[in-house]
Coordinates of C-alpha atoms in Angstrom, one line a residue:
M96 CA 11.1 -13.3 51.2
S97 CA 12.4 -13.6 47.5
T98 CA 11.2 -12.2 44.2
E99 CA 11.3 -14.2 41.0
I100 CA 12.2 -12.3 37.8
M101 CA 10.5 -13.9 34.7
M102 CA 11.1 -13.3 31.2
P103 CA 8.6 -10.6 30.4
Q104 CA 6.1 -10.4 27.5
L105 CA 7.8 -7.6 25.5
G106 CA 5.2 -7.4 22.7
E107 CA 1.8 -8.8 21.5
S108 CA 3.5 -11.1 19.1
V109 CA 6.9 -11.8 20.9
V110 CA 7.1 -15.2 22.4
E111 CA 10.7 -15.3 23.5
G112 CA 13.7 -13.3 24.2
T113 CA 17.4 -13.4 24.6
V114 CA 19.4 -12.4 27.7
E115 CA 21.8 -9.9 26.0
K116 CA 23.6 -8.7 29.3
W117 CA 23.3 -9.0 33.1
L118 CA 23.8 -5.5 34.6
K119 CA 24.2 -7.1 38.1
A120 CA 26.1 -10.0 39.4
V121 CA 25.0 -12.6 41.9
G122 CA 25.5 -11.1 45.4
D123 CA 25.3 -7.4 44.2
P124 CA 22.6 -5.1 45.8
I125 CA 20.0 -3.6 43.8
E126 CA 17.3 -0.9 44.2
R127 CA 13.7 -1.2 43.1
F128 CA 13.4 0.0 39.4
E129 CA 17.2 -0.1 39.0
P130 CA 18.2 -1.6 35.6
L131 CA 18.9 -5.4 36.1
V132 CA 19.1 -7.1 32.7
E133 CA 19.1 -6.3 29.0
I134 CA 16.7 -8.5 27.0
S135 CA 16.9 -8.6 23.1
T136 CA 14.1 -9.5 20.9
D137 CA 14.7 -9.3 17.2
K138 CA 16.6 -6.0 16.8
V139 CA 15.3 -4.5 20.0
V140 CA 17.3 -4.3 23.2
T141 CA 15.3 -3.5 26.4
E142 CA 16.4 -2.7 29.8
I143 CA 14.4 -4.6 32.4
P144 CA 14.2 -2.9 35.8
S145 CA 14.2 -4.7 39.1
P146 CA 10.7 -5.0 40.5
A147 CA 12.0 -5.1 44.1
A148 CA 15.0 -4.0 46.2
G149 CA 17.4 -6.5 47.7
V150 CA 20.2 -8.7 46.6
L151 CA 20.5 -10.7 43.5
L152 CA 20.6 -14.1 44.7
A153 CA 20.7 -16.3 41.6
I154 CA 20.9 -16.0 37.7
H155 CA 19.3 -18.9 36.0
V156 CA 19.6 -17.9 32.3
A157 CA 23.1 -17.1 31.1
E158 CA 24.0 -14.2 28.6
G159 CA 23.2 -15.2 25.1
Q160 CA 20.5 -17.7 26.1
T161 CA 17.0 -17.5 24.4
V162 CA 14.1 -18.5 26.5
A163 CA 10.3 -18.4 26.3
K164 CA 8.4 -15.6 28.0
G165 CA 7.3 -16.6 31.6
T166 CA 10.7 -18.5 32.1
L167 CA 12.6 -17.7 35.5
L168 CA 15.5 -15.5 34.7
A169 CA 16.7 -14.7 38.3
V170 CA 15.8 -14.4 42.0
I171 CA 16.1 -11.4 44.2
G172 CA 16.2 -11.8 47.9
E173 CA 16.3 -9.5 51.0
S174 CA 19.7 -10.5 52.4
E175 CA 23.1 -11.4 51.3
P176 CA 23.1 -14.9 49.7
T177 CA 24.9 -17.9 50.9
P178 CA 27.4 -19.4 48.4
L179 CA 25.5 -20.7 45.4
T180 CA 26.7 -23.3 43.0
E181 CA 26.5 -22.4 39.4
P182 CA 22.8 -22.7 38.3
P183 CA 22.1 -25.2 35.6
V184 CA 21.8 -23.5 32.3
P185 CA 18.5 -24.1 30.6
Q186 CA 18.3 -25.5 27.0
P187 CA 16.0 -22.9 25.5
A188 CA 14.1 -23.1 22.2
T189 CA 16.5 -20.8 20.3
Q190 CA 16.3 -19.7 16.7
D191 CA 19.7 -18.5 16.0
V192 CA 19.0 -17.9 12.3
P193 CA 15.5 -17.2 10.9
Q194 CA 14.3 -20.1 8.9
Q195 CA 15.0 -19.2 5.2
T196 CA 14.1 -22.5 3.4
A197 CA 10.8 -24.1 2.6
T198 CA 9.3 -26.8 4.9
P199 CA 12.2 -29.4 5.3
P200 CA 11.7 -32.8 3.9
T201 CA 12.3 -34.4 7.4
S202 CA 9.8 -34.4 10.3
H203 CA 9.4 -31.5 12.6
Q204 CA 8.8 -33.9 15.5
S205 CA 11.1 -36.0 17.5
N206 CA 9.8 -38.8 19.8
G207 CA 6.5 -36.8 20.0
W208 CA 8.1 -33.4 20.7
H209 CA 8.2 -30.5 18.1
V210 CA 11.7 -29.5 17.3
T211 CA 12.9 -26.0 17.0
P212 CA 13.2 -24.2 13.6
V213 CA 17.1 -24.2 13.8
V214 CA 17.0 -28.1 14.3
A215 CA 14.6 -28.4 11.4
R216 CA 16.8 -26.2 9.3
M217 CA 19.9 -28.3 10.2
A218 CA 18.1 -31.5 9.5
A219 CA 17.0 -30.2 6.1
E220 CA 20.5 -29.0 5.1
H221 CA 22.1 -32.3 6.0
Q222 CA 19.3 -34.5 5.0
L223 CA 19.0 -36.1 8.5
D224 CA 16.4 -38.3 9.8
L225 CA 15.6 -36.9 13.4
T226 CA 14.1 -40.2 14.5
Q227 CA 17.5 -41.8 14.2
I228 CA 19.1 -39.2 16.6
H229 CA 18.9 -39.9 20.4
G230 CA 17.6 -36.6 21.9
S231 CA 18.9 -35.3 25.2
G232 CA 16.3 -32.8 25.6
R233 CA 13.3 -33.0 28.1
G234 CA 11.3 -36.1 27.1
G235 CA 13.7 -37.1 24.6
R236 CA 13.5 -34.1 22.3
V237 CA 16.4 -33.6 19.7
T238 CA 18.3 -30.4 20.4
K239 CA 20.7 -28.4 18.4
K240 CA 23.7 -29.9 20.3
D241 CA 22.3 -33.4 19.6
V242 CA 22.4 -32.6 15.9
E243 CA 25.9 -31.0 16.1
A244 CA 27.1 -34.1 18.0
W245 CA 25.7 -36.5 15.4
L246 CA 27.2 -34.6 12.5
A247 CA 30.7 -34.5 14.5
G248 CA 30.4 -38.4 14.9
R249 CA 30.6 -38.1 18.7
H250 CA 28.3 -39.9 21.2
P251 CA 25.2 -37.7 21.9
P252 CA 25.1 -36.1 25.3
S253 CA 23.8 -38.2 28.2
V254 CA 20.0 -38.0 28.8
S255 CA 18.6 -36.9 32.1
T256 CA 17.3 -39.5 34.2
S257 CA 14.4 -37.4 35.4
D258 CA 11.7 -35.9 33.2
E259 CA 10.8 -33.5 36.0
P260 CA 11.6 -30.1 34.7
Q261 CA 13.5 -27.7 36.8
P262 CA 11.6 -24.6 38.0
W263 CA 13.4 -22.2 35.7
D264 CA 12.7 -24.4 32.7
T265 CA 9.0 -24.2 33.2
P266 CA 7.2 -21.1 31.6
G267 CA 4.1 -19.9 33.1
S268 CA 0.7 -21.2 32.2
G269 CA -1.9 -19.9 30.0
S270 CA -2.1 -19.0 26.2
L271 CA 0.5 -16.2 26.5
F272 CA 3.1 -18.8 27.7
R273 CA 2.7 -21.5 25.2
P274 CA 6.1 -23.1 24.2
S275 CA 7.9 -21.0 21.6
E276 CA 8.3 -24.0 19.3
E277 CA 4.4 -24.0 18.9
Y278 CA 4.5 -20.3 17.5
A279 CA 7.3 -21.4 15.2
Q280 CA 5.2 -24.0 13.2
P281 CA 4.0 -22.7 9.8
K282 CA 0.5 -21.3 9.6
P283 CA -1.7 -21.3 6.7
A284 CA -1.2 -18.3 4.4
P285 CA -2.0 -17.2 0.9
A286 CA 0.4 -18.8 -1.7
G287 CA 3.5 -16.6 -2.1
N288 CA 2.7 -14.4 0.8
M289 CA 5.9 -12.5 1.4
G290 CA 5.3 -11.8 5.1
A291 CA 2.5 -10.5 7.3
E292 CA 2.6 -6.9 8.6
H293 CA 4.4 -8.2 11.8
G294 CA 7.5 -10.3 11.3
L295 CA 10.2 -11.1 8.9
P296 CA 9.1 -12.4 5.5
L297 CA 10.5 -15.5 4.0
P298 CA 11.5 -15.9 0.2
S299 CA 9.9 -18.5 -1.8
A300 CA 12.7 -20.9 -2.3
S301 CA 13.3 -24.6 -3.0
P302 CA 14.3 -26.9 0.0
A303 CA 17.9 -26.2 -0.3
A304 CA 20.6 -25.0 1.9
P305 CA 20.0 -21.6 3.7
L306 CA 21.6 -18.4 2.4
R307 CA 25.1 -17.8 3.9
L308 CA 26.6 -14.4 4.3
H309 CA 30.1 -15.8 3.6
P310 CA 31.9 -19.2 3.3
V311 CA 32.4 -20.8 6.6
E312 CA 36.2 -21.4 7.1
P313 CA 38.0 -22.5 10.2
V314 CA 40.0 -19.7 11.9
P315 CA 43.8 -20.4 12.2
Q316 CA 45.1 -20.6 15.7
A317 CA 48.0 -18.3 14.7
A318 CA 45.6 -15.7 13.0
D319 CA 46.5 -12.0 13.5
G320 CA 43.0 -11.2 14.7
E321 CA 40.0 -12.4 16.6
L322 CA 36.6 -13.7 15.6
V323 CA 33.9 -11.5 17.3
P324 CA 30.6 -13.4 17.8
L325 CA 27.6 -11.7 16.0
S326 CA 25.3 -9.8 18.5
P327 CA 21.5 -10.5 18.0
M328 CA 21.0 -7.2 16.5
R329 CA 23.9 -7.5 14.0
R330 CA 22.7 -11.0 13.0
A331 CA 19.1 -9.8 12.6
I332 CA 20.2 -6.9 10.4
A333 CA 22.4 -9.1 8.3
E334 CA 19.7 -11.8 7.9
R335 CA 17.0 -9.3 6.8
M336 CA 19.3 -7.4 4.4
V337 CA 20.2 -10.8 2.6
V338 CA 16.5 -11.9 2.5
S339 CA 15.5 -8.4 1.0
E340 CA 18.2 -8.5 -1.6
H341 CA 17.1 -12.1 -2.7
T342 CA 13.5 -11.1 -2.6
A343 CA 12.9 -7.7 -4.3
P344 CA 14.4 -6.3 -7.5
H345 CA 15.8 -3.0 -6.2
V346 CA 15.8 0.1 -8.3
T347 CA 16.8 3.5 -7.2
T348 CA 15.8 7.1 -8.4
V349 CA 17.6 10.2 -7.1
F350 CA 16.2 13.8 -7.0
E351 CA 18.0 16.9 -5.8
V352 CA 15.9 18.8 -3.2
D353 CA 16.1 22.7 -2.3
M354 CA 15.9 22.9 1.5
T355 CA 15.5 26.8 1.5
R356 CA 11.9 27.0 2.5
V357 CA 12.1 24.2 5.1
L358 CA 15.1 25.9 6.8
A359 CA 13.4 29.2 6.8
H360 CA 10.2 27.6 8.4
R361 CA 12.6 25.8 11.0
D362 CA 14.2 29.0 12.0
A363 CA 10.9 30.7 12.4
H364 CA 9.3 28.1 14.6
Q365 CA 12.1 26.2 16.4
A366 CA 11.8 28.4 19.5
G367 CA 8.0 27.9 19.7
F368 CA 8.3 24.2 19.3
A369 CA 11.0 24.1 22.1
Q370 CA 8.7 25.9 24.5
Q371 CA 6.4 22.9 24.0
G372 CA 9.3 20.6 24.8
V373 CA 9.8 19.4 21.2
N374 CA 13.2 19.6 19.2
L375 CA 12.2 20.5 15.6
T376 CA 14.4 18.5 13.4
L377 CA 14.7 18.1 9.7
T378 CA 13.5 14.4 10.0
A379 CA 10.1 15.7 11.0
Y380 CA 9.8 17.5 7.6
F381 CA 10.9 14.5 5.8
V382 CA 8.3 12.2 7.4
A383 CA 5.5 14.8 6.8
A384 CA 6.6 15.2 3.2
A385 CA 6.8 11.4 2.7
A386 CA 3.4 10.8 4.2
E387 CA 1.9 13.4 1.7
A388 CA 3.7 11.5 -1.2
L389 CA 2.4 8.2 -0.1
R390 CA -1.1 9.5 -0.1
A391 CA -0.5 10.7 -3.7
T392 CA 1.1 7.4 -4.7
P393 CA -0.6 4.6 -2.8
A394 CA 1.3 2.1 -4.9
L395 CA 4.4 2.7 -2.7
N396 CA 2.4 2.1 0.6
T397 CA 1.9 -1.6 -0.2
E398 CA 3.1 -5.0 0.3
W399 CA 4.0 -7.3 -2.6
R400 CA 2.4 -10.8 -2.5
D401 CA 2.5 -13.4 -5.2
D402 CA -1.3 -13.5 -5.3
G403 CA -1.7 -9.7 -5.4
M404 CA -0.7 -6.3 -4.0
Y405 CA -1.8 -5.6 -0.4
H406 CA -2.7 -1.9 -0.1
H407 CA -2.3 -0.5 3.5
R408 CA -5.0 1.9 4.4
R409 CA -2.8 3.6 7.1
I410 CA 0.6 5.1 6.7
H411 CA 3.1 3.9 9.2
V412 CA 6.6 5.5 8.6
G413 CA 9.7 4.0 10.0
I414 CA 12.8 6.1 10.6
A415 CA 16.2 4.6 10.9
V416 CA 18.1 5.4 14.1
A417 CA 21.7 4.7 14.2
L418 CA 23.0 2.9 17.5
E419 CA 26.5 1.8 18.4
E420 CA 25.7 -1.7 17.8
G421 CA 23.6 -1.4 14.6
L422 CA 20.5 0.3 13.2
I423 CA 17.1 0.2 14.4
V424 CA 13.8 1.5 12.8
P425 CA 11.1 2.6 15.1
V426 CA 7.7 3.3 13.5
I427 CA 5.6 6.5 13.6
R428 CA 2.1 5.3 13.2
D429 CA -0.5 7.2 11.2
A430 CA 2.1 9.7 10.2
N431 CA -0.3 11.3 7.7
E432 CA -2.8 12.2 10.4
R433 CA -0.3 14.2 12.5
N434 CA 0.6 17.8 12.1
L435 CA 4.4 18.9 12.1
L436 CA 4.3 19.3 15.9
G437 CA 2.8 15.8 16.3
V438 CA 5.4 14.3 13.8
A439 CA 8.3 16.1 15.5
R440 CA 7.2 15.0 19.0
A441 CA 6.9 11.4 17.8
V442 CA 10.3 11.5 16.2
N443 CA 11.9 12.9 19.3
D444 CA 10.2 10.2 21.4
V445 CA 11.2 7.1 19.4
A446 CA 14.6 8.3 18.6
A447 CA 15.4 8.9 22.3
R448 CA 13.9 5.8 23.5
A449 CA 15.8 3.8 20.9
R450 CA 19.0 5.1 22.0
S451 CA 18.3 4.5 25.7
K452 CA 17.0 1.0 24.9
Q453 CA 13.5 1.7 26.0
L454 CA 11.6 0.7 22.9
Q455 CA 9.1 -2.0 22.9
P456 CA 9.4 -4.8 20.2
D457 CA 5.9 -3.8 18.7
E458 CA 7.2 -0.3 18.1
V459 CA 9.7 -1.6 15.4
R460 CA 7.0 -3.5 13.6
G461 CA 4.3 -2.9 11.2
G462 CA 6.0 -0.1 9.2
T463 CA 4.5 0.5 5.6
F464 CA 7.5 2.8 4.4
T465 CA 10.9 3.7 5.7
I466 CA 13.1 6.9 5.8
T467 CA 16.9 6.8 6.4
N468 CA 18.8 10.0 6.8
H469 CA 22.3 8.9 6.0
G470 CA 23.3 12.4 5.4
V471 CA 24.0 12.8 9.0
S472 CA 27.4 11.1 8.5
G473 CA 28.2 13.2 5.5
S474 CA 26.9 10.8 2.8
L475 CA 25.9 12.5 -0.5
F476 CA 23.4 9.9 -1.6
A477 CA 22.9 6.1 -1.3
T478 CA 20.9 3.1 -2.4
P479 CA 19.3 1.7 0.8
I480 CA 17.9 -1.8 1.0
I481 CA 14.1 -2.1 1.4
Q482 CA 12.7 -3.3 4.7
Q483 CA 10.6 -6.3 3.8
P484 CA 7.8 -6.7 3.2
Q485 CA 7.6 -3.0 2.3
V486 CA 8.2 -1.9 -1.3
G487 CA 10.2 1.4 -0.8
I488 CA 12.8 3.3 1.3
L489 CA 13.6 6.8 1.0
G490 CA 17.2 7.9 1.6
V491 CA 18.2 11.5 2.4
G492 CA 21.8 12.7 1.8
V493 CA 23.8 15.5 3.5
M494 CA 22.5 19.0 3.1
E495 CA 25.1 21.4 1.7
Q496 CA 25.3 24.8 -0.1
R497 CA 25.3 24.3 -4.0
V498 CA 25.5 26.6 -6.9
K499 CA 22.2 26.6 -8.8
V500 CA 20.9 28.4 -11.9
I501 CA 17.4 29.7 -11.2
E502 CA 15.5 31.6 -13.7
G503 CA 18.8 32.5 -15.5
M504 CA 20.5 33.6 -12.4
I505 CA 23.3 32.0 -10.5
A506 CA 22.1 31.4 -6.9
I507 CA 23.5 29.5 -3.8
R508 CA 21.0 27.1 -2.2
P509 CA 21.1 24.5 0.6
C510 CA 20.4 21.3 -1.3
A511 CA 20.3 17.5 -0.6
Y512 CA 20.1 14.5 -2.8
V513 CA 17.2 12.3 -1.9
S514 CA 17.0 8.8 -3.2
L515 CA 14.0 6.4 -3.4
T516 CA 14.8 2.7 -3.7
F517 CA 11.7 0.7 -4.6
D518 CA 10.6 -2.8 -5.5
H519 CA 10.2 -2.9 -9.3
R520 CA 7.6 -5.6 -9.0
A521 CA 5.2 -3.2 -7.2
A522 CA 6.0 0.0 -9.1
D523 CA 7.6 1.3 -12.2
G524 CA 9.9 4.3 -12.7
A525 CA 7.1 6.5 -13.6
T526 CA 5.3 5.8 -10.3
A527 CA 8.4 6.2 -8.3
D528 CA 9.2 9.5 -9.9
S529 CA 5.7 10.7 -9.2
F530 CA 6.3 9.9 -5.5
M531 CA 9.5 11.8 -5.7
L532 CA 7.8 14.9 -7.3
V533 CA 5.3 15.2 -4.6
F534 CA 7.9 14.8 -1.9
K535 CA 10.2 17.5 -3.6
R536 CA 7.4 19.9 -4.0
A537 CA 6.2 19.5 -0.5
I538 CA 9.7 20.4 0.8
E539 CA 10.4 23.1 -1.7
S540 CA 7.0 24.9 -1.2
W541 CA 6.8 24.7 2.6
E542 CA 4.8 27.5 3.9
A543 CA 6.9 29.8 6.2

């Protein structure tokens, strides 16, 4: 008896995933619930455990491949496998780079098939007529490789003589398993909408070439270095930062905050929190103070749209967590409705699961404001880039002892620089400073 491993549904709005790394090789034994494969969606990498014990008989999706949920990934059996030939590698509907242009002038269909966004982007960039390209995909669909071959002047790949799909290229049935290209088609939205609460916003741009992070130049064969491919997380971070910088006019205001009262409160209550299994970190205080400041200045708990300002009724605060391969921002929902213990418990939970790759994709979406504690690495202050479609991000610098003049007396106080980077379309300097004053007073007047 064998067990098929399918691409799981990793979130309500997630329609595909990328095989980041196989933790077992064909022929390896595996126990039930033992980690089998790492799947990445957007910036989240999740370990998928094996649903059964046995031997990994076959791997049908190679590392780096993106496939729709419900696609067959691997097969686990009860005994040692017989020698297997290398399985065919599926041609998934990949989206290597989020679409950053307006609707291309060329058709989004090829021989009756919808093409993937990356193919549509390439067609728009090079002004191609997809109907003139012979597609090698199932049913004659034009794939990314077909476009690359056309551009290179080579003959397109040979077309399969059979339209019958292989079992690993056939997602499950039902509305949850619709082909990913169907989800990629533009949906009606208000003019100028900079993005829904879930997902990456797209800038309003003319049908021109997509934004590039740097000029593309060939690497000399004798170069004293190597080209390291971008991981899905690194690519997602880069794409979003470029989009944000080209979308919102960033302005930063910096305040100095005295941490004396917060440190006294933490010293007095840390042991009690620990008895309840909670590590009381300074991040919990920053989240609680930011939630209070957002209640007082709702203009910073909004989303900019060309047809108006979308005011969020709920306060969902994202906290940046540094990982070895990049930065991820899990969201603490309804932060304003939690007491300090609840905030601290949520911070512990999402930070630990982020580092152990146990976060679900929906847990990094829907934030209305973000906090990044860059001071943990010694930074005094910074000007972070806004997480679109939010309009503000708070940066907390390193806490250190500083000489202050208080009521005419010289004193030494633990202080930190706190910066607020905000979208100047949504708020003015006075509004941003009002937010910072509430945040500063909340920290400096914390009741012991």
